[in-house]
CSV table of C-alpha atoms in Angstrom, one decimal:
chain,number,residue,atom,x,y,z
A,21,MET,CA,167.3,123.4,-21.8
A,22,ASN,CA,168.0,120.8,-24.5
A,23,ILE,CA,167.4,122.2,-28.0
A,24,ALA,CA,167.6,120.0,-31.1
A,25,ILE,CA,167.9,121.4,-34.6
A,26,LEU,CA,166.6,118.8,-37.0
A,27,LYS,CA,169.4,117.8,-39.4
A,28,TYR,CA,168.2,117.1,-43.0
A,29,ASN,CA,169.0,118.1,-46.5
A,30,ALA,CA,167.3,121.4,-46.6
A,31,GLY,CA,168.4,123.0,-43.4
A,32,ASN,CA,170.5,126.1,-42.8
A,33,ASN,CA,171.3,124.5,-39.5
A,34,PHE,CA,174.5,126.4,-38.8
A,35,SER,CA,172.8,129.8,-39.1
A,36,VAL,CA,170.0,128.7,-36.7
A,37,GLN,CA,172.6,127.4,-34.3
A,38,CYS,CA,174.6,130.6,-34.4
A,39,ALA,CA,171.4,132.7,-33.8
A,40,LEU,CA,170.6,130.6,-30.7
A,41,LYS,CA,174.1,131.1,-29.5
A,42,ARG,CA,173.8,134.8,-29.8
A,43,ILE,CA,170.7,134.7,-27.5
A,44,GLY,CA,172.6,132.5,-25.1
A,45,TYR,CA,171.4,129.0,-26.0
A,46,GLU,CA,173.4,126.0,-27.1
A,47,ALA,CA,171.7,123.7,-29.6
A,48,VAL,CA,172.7,120.4,-31.2
A,49,VAL,CA,172.2,119.7,-34.9
A,50,THR,CA,171.1,116.1,-35.1
A,51,ASP,CA,168.9,113.5,-36.9
A,52,ASN,CA,169.2,111.1,-34.0
A,53,PRO,CA,165.6,110.1,-33.0
A,54,ASP,CA,166.4,109.6,-29.3
A,55,ILE,CA,168.0,113.0,-28.9
A,56,ILE,CA,165.2,114.7,-30.9
A,57,LEU,CA,162.4,112.9,-28.9
A,58,ASN,CA,164.0,113.9,-25.6
A,59,ALA,CA,164.8,117.5,-26.5
A,60,ASP,CA,162.9,120.3,-24.7
A,61,ARG,CA,162.6,122.2,-28.0
A,62,VAL,CA,162.9,121.1,-31.6
A,63,ILE,CA,163.7,123.5,-34.4
A,64,PHE,CA,162.8,122.4,-38.0
A,65,PRO,CA,164.6,124.9,-40.2
A,66,GLY,CA,164.8,125.0,-43.9
A,67,VAL,CA,165.8,126.6,-47.1
A,68,GLY,CA,165.3,124.8,-50.4
A,69,GLU,CA,162.8,122.8,-52.3
A,70,ALA,CA,159.7,121.0,-50.9
A,71,LYS,CA,159.8,117.8,-52.9
A,72,SER,CA,163.4,116.8,-52.2
A,73,ALA,CA,163.2,117.9,-48.6
A,74,MET,CA,160.0,115.8,-48.0
A,75,ASN,CA,161.5,112.8,-49.8
A,76,TYR,CA,164.6,113.0,-47.6
A,77,LEU,CA,162.4,113.2,-44.4
A,78,ILE,CA,160.5,110.1,-45.6
A,79,GLU,CA,163.6,108.1,-46.6
A,80,ASN,CA,165.1,108.8,-43.2
A,81,LYS,CA,161.8,108.2,-41.3
A,82,LEU,CA,162.0,111.7,-39.9
A,83,ASP,CA,158.4,112.4,-41.1
A,84,VAL,CA,157.0,109.9,-38.6
A,85,LEU,CA,159.3,111.2,-35.9
A,86,ILE,CA,158.2,114.9,-36.4
A,87,LYS,CA,154.5,113.9,-36.1
A,88,ARG,CA,155.3,112.1,-32.8
A,89,LEU,CA,156.8,115.1,-31.2
A,90,THR,CA,155.0,116.5,-28.2
A,91,GLN,CA,157.4,119.3,-27.1
A,92,PRO,CA,157.3,122.7,-28.7
A,93,VAL,CA,158.5,122.5,-32.3
A,94,LEU,CA,159.3,125.5,-34.5
A,95,GLY,CA,159.2,125.2,-38.2
A,96,ILE,CA,161.0,127.9,-40.2
A,97,CYS,CA,160.4,128.8,-43.8
A,98,ILE,CA,160.2,125.5,-45.7
A,99,GLY,CA,159.8,124.0,-42.2
A,100,GLN,CA,156.4,125.8,-41.9
A,101,GLN,CA,155.4,124.7,-45.4
A,102,LEU,CA,156.3,121.0,-44.8
A,103,LEU,CA,154.1,121.1,-41.6
A,104,CYS,CA,151.1,121.7,-43.9
A,105,ASN,CA,149.0,119.1,-45.8
A,106,HIS,CA,150.3,119.7,-49.3
A,107,SER,CA,152.6,122.0,-51.3
A,108,GLU,CA,152.2,123.1,-54.9
A,109,GLU,CA,156.0,123.0,-55.1
A,110,GLY,CA,156.6,119.7,-56.8
A,111,ASP,CA,153.0,118.6,-56.0
A,112,THR,CA,154.2,117.4,-52.7
A,113,ASP,CA,152.3,115.7,-49.9
A,114,CYS,CA,153.6,117.1,-46.6
A,115,LEU,CA,153.3,116.3,-42.9
A,116,GLY,CA,149.7,117.4,-42.3
A,117,ILE,CA,150.1,119.0,-38.9
A,118,PHE,CA,148.5,122.3,-40.2
A,119,ASP,CA,145.3,121.7,-42.1
A,120,SER,CA,146.4,124.1,-45.0
A,121,ASN,CA,147.9,123.9,-48.4
A,122,VAL,CA,151.0,125.7,-49.7
A,123,LEU,CA,150.4,127.7,-52.8
A,124,LYS,CA,152.7,129.5,-55.3
A,125,PHE,CA,152.8,133.2,-55.5
A,126,ASN,CA,151.2,134.1,-58.8
A,127,PRO,CA,152.0,137.8,-59.7
A,128,LYS,CA,150.3,139.4,-62.6
A,129,ASP,CA,152.3,142.6,-62.2
A,130,SER,CA,156.0,143.0,-62.8
A,131,ASN,CA,156.4,145.1,-59.7
A,132,PHE,CA,156.0,141.9,-57.7
A,133,LYS,CA,159.2,139.8,-58.0
A,134,ILE,CA,159.4,136.2,-57.1
A,135,PRO,CA,161.0,135.0,-54.9
A,136,HIS,CA,159.5,137.3,-52.3
A,137,MET,CA,163.0,138.3,-51.1
A,138,GLY,CA,163.9,140.8,-48.4
A,139,TRP,CA,162.4,142.6,-45.4
A,140,ASN,CA,158.7,142.9,-44.9
A,141,THR,CA,156.4,143.8,-42.0
A,142,LEU,CA,154.3,141.7,-39.6
A,143,GLN,CA,150.7,142.4,-39.0
A,144,ASN,CA,147.9,140.9,-36.9
A,145,VAL,CA,150.4,139.5,-34.5
A,146,SER,CA,149.3,137.3,-31.5
A,147,ASP,CA,150.2,134.2,-29.6
A,148,PHE,CA,154.0,133.5,-29.6
A,149,ILE,CA,154.7,136.6,-31.8
A,150,PRO,CA,155.0,139.4,-29.2
A,151,GLU,CA,152.6,142.4,-29.5
A,152,ASP,CA,155.3,145.0,-29.9
A,153,ILE,CA,156.5,143.4,-33.0
A,154,GLU,CA,153.5,144.5,-35.0
A,155,ASN,CA,154.7,146.3,-38.1
A,156,LYS,CA,158.3,145.4,-37.5
A,157,TYR,CA,160.4,144.0,-40.4
A,158,VAL,CA,161.5,140.4,-40.7
A,159,TYR,CA,163.5,138.7,-43.5
A,160,TYR,CA,161.8,136.6,-46.1
A,161,VAL,CA,163.0,134.4,-49.0
A,162,HIS,CA,160.3,132.2,-50.6
A,163,SER,CA,158.2,131.6,-53.7
A,164,TYR,CA,155.4,129.6,-52.0
A,165,TYR,CA,153.1,130.7,-49.1
A,166,VAL,CA,150.5,129.4,-46.7
A,167,PRO,CA,147.2,131.3,-47.0
A,168,VAL,CA,145.7,132.9,-43.8
A,169,ASN,CA,143.9,130.2,-41.8
A,170,CYS,CA,142.6,129.5,-38.3
A,171,ASN,CA,146.2,128.7,-37.1
A,172,THR,CA,147.7,132.0,-38.4
A,173,VAL,CA,149.2,134.1,-35.6
A,174,ALA,CA,150.8,136.8,-37.8
A,175,THR,CA,150.4,137.9,-41.4
A,176,THR,CA,152.5,139.7,-44.0
A,177,ASN,CA,151.2,141.4,-47.1
A,178,TYR,CA,152.9,140.6,-50.4
A,179,LEU,CA,150.4,140.5,-53.3
A,180,HIS,CA,148.0,139.6,-50.6
A,181,GLN,CA,148.0,138.6,-46.9
A,182,PHE,CA,149.6,135.3,-46.1
A,183,SER,CA,150.6,133.4,-43.0
A,184,ALA,CA,153.8,134.9,-41.5
A,185,ALA,CA,153.5,132.7,-38.4
A,186,MET,CA,151.3,129.8,-37.3
A,187,HIS,CA,150.6,127.9,-34.1
A,188,LYS,CA,148.6,124.7,-33.4
A,189,ASP,CA,149.1,122.6,-30.3
A,190,ASN,CA,152.8,122.1,-29.8
A,191,PHE,CA,153.7,123.2,-33.4
A,192,TYR,CA,154.8,126.7,-34.0
A,193,SER,CA,156.1,128.1,-37.3
A,194,THR,CA,157.3,131.2,-39.2
A,195,GLN,CA,157.6,131.7,-42.9
A,196,PHE,CA,160.2,134.4,-42.3
A,197,HIS,CA,163.7,133.6,-41.1
A,198,PRO,CA,164.0,134.7,-37.5
A,199,GLU,CA,167.7,133.6,-37.5
A,200,LYS,CA,168.3,136.3,-40.2
A,201,SER,CA,165.9,139.0,-39.0
A,202,GLY,CA,168.3,141.0,-36.8
A,203,ASP,CA,167.1,141.9,-33.2
A,204,ILE,CA,163.4,141.2,-34.0
A,205,GLY,CA,164.2,137.7,-35.1
A,206,GLU,CA,166.2,137.1,-32.0
A,207,ILE,CA,163.3,138.3,-29.8
A,208,ILE,CA,161.0,135.8,-31.6
A,209,LEU,CA,163.5,132.9,-31.2
A,210,LYS,CA,163.9,133.7,-27.5
A,211,ARG,CA,160.1,133.8,-27.0
A,212,PHE,CA,159.8,130.4,-28.6
A,213,ILE,CA,162.6,128.9,-26.5
A,214,GLU,CA,161.2,130.4,-23.3
A,215,LEU,CA,157.6,129.4,-23.9
B,3,MET,CA,155.1,146.2,-47.7
B,4,LEU,CA,158.4,144.8,-49.0
B,5,ALA,CA,161.2,147.2,-48.2
B,6,LYS,CA,163.9,148.4,-50.7
B,7,ARG,CA,167.2,147.0,-49.6
B,8,ILE,CA,170.5,148.9,-48.9
B,9,ILE,CA,173.5,146.6,-49.3
B,10,PRO,CA,177.1,147.6,-48.4
B,11,CYS,CA,179.8,145.6,-50.2
B,12,LEU,CA,183.2,144.7,-48.7
B,13,ASP,CA,186.2,143.5,-50.6
B,14,VAL,CA,188.2,141.0,-48.6
B,15,LYS,CA,191.8,140.0,-49.1
B,16,ASP,CA,193.5,137.5,-46.8
B,17,GLY,CA,190.7,137.9,-44.3
B,18,LYS,CA,190.8,141.8,-44.2
B,19,THR,CA,188.8,144.4,-45.9
B,20,VAL,CA,191.1,146.1,-48.4
B,21,LYS,CA,189.5,149.4,-49.3
B,22,GLY,CA,190.4,152.1,-46.9
B,23,VAL,CA,187.9,152.8,-44.2
B,24,ASN,CA,187.6,155.8,-42.0
B,25,PHE,CA,185.4,154.6,-39.2
B,26,VAL,CA,187.3,155.6,-36.1
B,27,ASN,CA,185.8,153.5,-33.3
B,28,PHE,CA,187.2,150.1,-34.3
B,29,LYS,CA,190.0,148.2,-32.8
B,30,ASP,CA,190.8,147.1,-36.3
B,31,ALA,CA,189.3,149.0,-39.1
B,32,GLY,CA,190.1,146.3,-41.5
B,33,ASP,CA,188.2,143.6,-39.7
B,34,PRO,CA,185.3,142.6,-41.9
B,35,ILE,CA,183.3,141.3,-38.9
B,36,GLU,CA,183.6,144.6,-37.0
B,37,LEU,CA,182.6,146.4,-40.2
B,38,GLY,CA,179.8,144.1,-40.8
B,39,LYS,CA,178.5,144.6,-37.3
B,40,LYS,CA,178.7,148.3,-37.7
B,41,TYR,CA,176.8,148.3,-40.9
B,42,SER,CA,174.2,145.9,-39.5
B,43,GLN,CA,173.7,148.3,-36.5
B,44,ASP,CA,173.4,151.2,-38.9
B,45,GLY,CA,170.6,149.4,-40.7
B,46,ALA,CA,172.2,147.6,-43.6
B,47,ASP,CA,169.6,145.1,-45.0
B,48,GLU,CA,172.2,142.6,-46.2
B,49,LEU,CA,176.0,142.4,-46.6
B,50,VAL,CA,178.1,141.3,-49.6
B,51,PHE,CA,181.6,140.0,-49.0
B,52,LEU,CA,183.8,139.6,-52.1
B,53,ASP,CA,186.9,137.5,-51.8
B,54,ILE,CA,189.6,139.1,-54.0
B,55,THR,CA,192.4,136.8,-52.8
B,56,ALA,CA,194.1,134.7,-55.4
B,57,SER,CA,196.0,132.2,-53.3
B,58,HIS,CA,194.9,128.9,-51.9
B,59,GLU,CA,195.9,130.0,-48.3
B,60,GLY,CA,193.9,133.2,-48.7
B,61,ARG,CA,190.9,131.1,-49.8
B,62,LYS,CA,191.0,129.0,-46.6
B,63,THR,CA,191.1,132.2,-44.6
B,64,PHE,CA,188.1,133.4,-46.4
B,65,ILE,CA,186.0,130.3,-45.6
B,66,ASP,CA,187.0,130.7,-41.9
B,67,LEU,CA,186.0,134.3,-42.1
B,68,VAL,CA,182.6,133.4,-43.6
B,69,GLN,CA,182.0,131.1,-40.6
B,70,ARG,CA,182.9,133.9,-38.1
B,71,ILE,CA,180.6,136.3,-40.0
B,72,ALA,CA,177.7,133.8,-39.7
B,73,GLN,CA,178.3,133.6,-35.9
B,74,ASN,CA,178.4,137.3,-35.4
B,75,ILE,CA,175.9,138.9,-37.8
B,76,SER,CA,172.1,138.4,-37.7
B,77,ILE,CA,171.3,139.7,-41.2
B,78,PRO,CA,171.6,137.8,-44.5
B,79,PHE,CA,174.9,137.9,-46.2
B,80,THR,CA,176.2,137.0,-49.7
B,81,VAL,CA,179.7,135.9,-50.6
B,82,GLY,CA,181.3,136.0,-54.0
B,83,GLY,CA,184.7,135.7,-55.7
B,84,GLY,CA,186.5,132.5,-56.6
B,85,ILE,CA,183.4,130.3,-57.0
B,86,ASN,CA,183.8,127.9,-59.9
B,87,ASP,CA,181.8,124.9,-59.0
B,88,VAL,CA,179.1,123.4,-56.8
B,89,CYS,CA,181.8,122.2,-54.2
B,90,ASP,CA,182.9,125.8,-53.7
B,91,VAL,CA,179.2,126.8,-53.1
B,92,GLU,CA,178.7,123.9,-50.7
B,93,LYS,CA,181.7,124.9,-48.6
B,94,LEU,CA,180.5,128.5,-48.3
B,95,LEU,CA,176.9,127.6,-47.5
B,96,ASN,CA,178.1,125.1,-44.8
B,97,ALA,CA,180.2,127.9,-43.4
B,98,GLY,CA,177.0,129.9,-43.0
B,99,ALA,CA,176.7,132.1,-46.1
B,100,ASP,CA,173.1,132.7,-47.1
B,101,LYS,CA,173.7,133.4,-50.8
B,102,ILE,CA,176.6,133.1,-53.2
B,103,SER,CA,177.4,135.4,-56.1
B,104,ILE,CA,178.9,134.2,-59.4
B,105,ASN,CA,180.1,136.4,-62.2
B,106,SER,CA,182.8,135.3,-64.8
B,107,ALA,CA,182.4,131.6,-63.9
B,108,ALA,CA,178.7,131.8,-64.9
B,109,LEU,CA,179.5,133.5,-68.2
B,110,LYS,CA,182.1,130.9,-69.0
B,111,ASN,CA,180.0,128.0,-67.9
B,112,PRO,CA,176.3,129.0,-67.8
B,113,SER,CA,175.2,125.5,-66.6
B,114,LEU,CA,176.8,126.4,-63.3
B,115,ILE,CA,173.7,128.4,-62.5
B,116,ASP,CA,171.4,125.4,-63.2
B,117,ASN,CA,173.6,123.2,-61.0
B,118,ILE,CA,173.7,125.6,-58.1
B,119,SER,CA,169.9,126.3,-58.1
B,120,ARG,CA,169.1,122.6,-58.5
B,121,ASN,CA,171.3,121.7,-55.5
B,122,PHE,CA,170.6,124.6,-53.2
B,123,GLY,CA,167.6,126.5,-54.5
B,124,ASN,CA,167.2,129.6,-56.6
B,125,GLN,CA,167.4,131.9,-53.6
B,126,VAL,CA,171.0,131.0,-53.1
B,127,CYS,CA,172.2,132.0,-56.5
B,128,VAL,CA,173.0,135.6,-57.2
B,129,VAL,CA,174.3,136.2,-60.7
B,130,ALA,CA,176.5,139.3,-60.9
B,131,ILE,CA,176.9,141.0,-64.3
B,132,ASP,CA,179.5,143.6,-65.1
B,133,ALA,CA,178.5,145.5,-68.3
B,134,ARG,CA,179.4,148.5,-70.2
B,135,PHE,CA,177.5,150.5,-72.9
B,136,ASN,CA,179.4,149.9,-76.2
B,137,HIS,CA,178.3,151.0,-79.6
B,138,GLY,CA,174.6,151.1,-78.7
B,139,GLN,CA,174.4,148.0,-76.6
B,140,TRP,CA,175.2,146.8,-73.1
B,141,VAL,CA,178.1,144.3,-73.3
B,142,CYS,CA,179.0,141.9,-70.5
B,143,TYR,CA,182.5,141.7,-69.3
B,144,ILE,CA,184.4,139.0,-67.4
B,145,ASN,CA,187.5,138.9,-65.2
B,146,GLY,CA,186.7,141.9,-63.1
B,147,GLY,CA,185.7,144.0,-66.2
B,148,ARG,CA,188.9,143.3,-68.1
B,149,ILE,CA,187.6,141.1,-71.0
B,150,PRO,CA,184.5,141.9,-73.1
B,151,THR,CA,182.3,139.0,-74.1
B,152,ASN,CA,179.9,138.6,-77.0
B,153,ARG,CA,177.0,138.5,-74.5
B,154,ASN,CA,174.4,141.3,-74.2
B,155,LEU,CA,173.2,142.4,-70.7
B,156,LEU,CA,169.5,141.9,-71.2
B,157,GLU,CA,169.8,138.6,-73.0
B,158,TRP,CA,172.3,137.2,-70.5
B,159,ALA,CA,170.3,138.4,-67.5
B,160,TYR,CA,167.2,136.7,-68.9
B,161,GLU,CA,169.1,133.5,-69.6
B,162,ALA,CA,170.5,133.5,-66.0
B,163,GLN,CA,167.0,133.9,-64.7
B,164,GLU,CA,165.7,131.0,-66.8
B,165,ARG,CA,168.6,128.9,-65.6
B,166,GLY,CA,167.6,129.5,-62.0
B,167,ALA,CA,169.3,132.7,-60.7
B,168,GLY,CA,167.4,134.1,-57.7
B,169,GLU,CA,168.7,137.6,-58.2
B,170,ILE,CA,170.7,139.7,-60.6
B,171,LEU,CA,173.4,142.0,-59.4
B,172,PHE,CA,174.1,144.4,-62.2
B,173,THR,CA,177.1,146.7,-62.1
B,174,SER,CA,177.4,149.4,-64.7
B,175,MET,CA,181.1,149.7,-65.5
B,176,ASP,CA,180.4,153.1,-67.0
B,177,HIS,CA,178.9,154.4,-63.8
B,178,ASP,CA,181.1,152.5,-61.3
B,179,GLY,CA,183.3,154.9,-59.3
B,180,VAL,CA,182.1,158.0,-61.1
B,181,LYS,CA,179.6,158.8,-58.4
B,182,THR,CA,177.1,160.5,-60.8
B,183,GLY,CA,174.2,158.1,-60.1
B,184,PHE,CA,173.2,154.5,-61.0
B,185,ALA,CA,172.5,153.3,-64.6
B,186,CYS,CA,168.7,153.8,-64.1
B,187,GLU,CA,167.8,153.4,-67.8
B,188,ALA,CA,169.5,150.0,-68.1
B,189,LEU,CA,168.1,149.0,-64.7
B,190,SER,CA,164.6,149.9,-65.8
B,191,MET,CA,165.0,147.8,-69.0
B,192,LEU,CA,166.2,144.9,-66.8
B,193,HIS,CA,163.1,145.4,-64.6
B,194,ASP,CA,160.8,145.1,-67.6
B,195,LYS,CA,162.5,142.0,-68.8
B,196,LEU,CA,163.0,140.0,-65.6
B,197,SER,CA,160.7,138.6,-62.9
B,198,ILE,CA,163.4,138.1,-60.2
B,199,PRO,CA,164.8,140.9,-58.0
B,200,ILE,CA,167.5,143.2,-59.2
B,201,ILE,CA,170.3,144.7,-57.2
B,202,ALA,CA,171.8,147.9,-58.7
B,203,SER,CA,175.5,148.6,-58.3
B,204,GLY,CA,177.8,151.3,-59.6
B,205,GLY,CA,177.5,155.0,-59.4
B,206,ALA,CA,176.2,155.9,-56.0
B,207,GLY,CA,177.6,159.3,-54.9
B,208,ASP,CA,174.7,161.1,-53.4
B,209,TYR,CA,171.5,160.5,-51.4
B,210,SER,CA,169.4,161.4,-54.4
B,211,HIS,CA,171.0,158.7,-56.5
B,212,PHE,CA,169.4,156.0,-54.2
B,213,HIS,CA,166.0,157.7,-54.6
B,214,ASP,CA,166.4,157.6,-58.4
B,215,VAL,CA,167.5,154.0,-58.5
B,216,PHE,CA,164.4,152.9,-56.6
B,217,THR,CA,162.0,155.0,-58.6
B,218,THR,CA,163.1,155.5,-62.2
B,219,GLY,CA,165.5,152.5,-62.0
B,220,HIS,CA,162.9,150.2,-60.3
B,221,ALA,CA,165.7,148.4,-58.5
B,222,ASP,CA,164.8,146.1,-55.6
B,223,ALA,CA,168.1,146.8,-53.8
B,224,ALA,CA,171.1,149.1,-54.1
B,225,LEU,CA,174.6,148.2,-53.4
B,226,ALA,CA,177.6,150.5,-52.8
B,227,ALA,CA,181.0,150.3,-51.3
B,228,SER,CA,183.2,153.4,-50.9
B,229,ILE,CA,180.5,155.9,-50.0
B,230,PHE,CA,179.6,153.6,-47.0
B,231,HIS,CA,183.2,152.7,-46.1
B,232,PHE,CA,184.2,156.4,-46.0
B,233,ASN,CA,181.0,157.3,-44.2
B,234,GLU,CA,180.2,159.8,-46.9
B,235,ILE,CA,176.7,158.5,-46.7
B,236,PRO,CA,175.8,156.9,-43.4
B,237,ILE,CA,173.2,154.1,-43.9
B,238,ASP,CA,170.9,155.3,-41.2
B,239,LYS,CA,170.8,158.8,-42.6
B,240,LEU,CA,170.3,157.5,-46.1
B,241,LYS,CA,167.3,155.4,-44.9
B,242,LEU,CA,165.7,158.4,-43.2
B,243,TYR,CA,166.2,160.4,-46.4
B,244,LEU,CA,164.5,157.7,-48.5
B,245,LYS,CA,161.7,157.3,-46.0
B,246,GLU,CA,160.9,161.0,-46.0
B,247,ARG,CA,160.5,160.7,-49.8
B,248,ASN,CA,158.1,157.8,-49.5
B,249,ILE,CA,160.5,155.0,-50.4
B,250,ASN,CA,159.7,152.0,-48.3
B,251,VAL,CA,162.8,151.1,-46.2
B,252,ARG,CA,163.4,149.1,-43.0
B,253,ILE,CA,164.1,151.5,-40.2
């Protein structure tokens, strides 16, 4: 099993690599197109800001590369957001794999802090998110979200329901950080690798 | 629903935790990784590691340690101590830290907050504030609480938020170590003033103090050190206690 973690300016690559190692898989962190195209699984992680991340992908022609991928690809956090059409963060045009737009949380109540930071539960789980993970906690850090749509395979409620995980064709994604979500996160990563 | 977070804090010197610990089942009770794992198993939601080493050699050890923590612990962790510029932050993030915490350096040079959040995102930047109630107002202190500044807690916390802090970690020096509860009144004022999450620190001595800090103090997370290290309040029991009282916690 060859796993490539996409190297770019907004990735917490090392954390993802460590999480994979804990579940018994070695992964390479790379921006080499040949290695990425030939990998069995590609992980597109991310923390940071959409505009600068997307600019970096374009400058390094990684945007074209990602769209060409045919093996299972997992976008994490900003990775999920960049797989959508457009993000309100920096008014950024994204990769357009998922036909959805990324919106900013807009709380009218001081009890809802932004970023949405910490552990929240998964609901309506299906597809690559295992059934027994319904209502389990996963770790989030984000200020933007993807609304629930036809590709949503799990939701979380913060202010309202949003897409916790998505799947379309060979593209999979999570808004939460499986690499930082304890045992539950490791189960989800393992499930993706063993698809 | 978003859970309230329980965060143990470990002081690290030359790669070892310095406060005494009385967990018995460790090979090395001072090993921060073993402690981190133990806390993680008990249900800690995050960990904070503070480097209190002064020497250059000690610093190198700390960065190696951060890397080993990242390899071994599957929950988020924050590191603080000795961070003065963006290069320090970059080293720690590359070693696998999820967030960094800055205190005196931010008060001395507030634009450090802007620089960190612009380079790495708001979520990375925790601004820690030590403050004490003096003559009717909360005064911020630097250098481990030794030197008072002319900054007021609420005004500084707000400025930090506007500059790009992702969270505020507020320690009440009046409450720290006294074990009579957190500074709920000041925390509640911070909650009203800020739109970013607040971590409460200083004063935990009993289960009920955590209930109070999440209700009357409106804190998003509570941090403590010695009560966890000495196992006075095991994290799993604390979480059950809170859950029974309708506080949303991750169990």
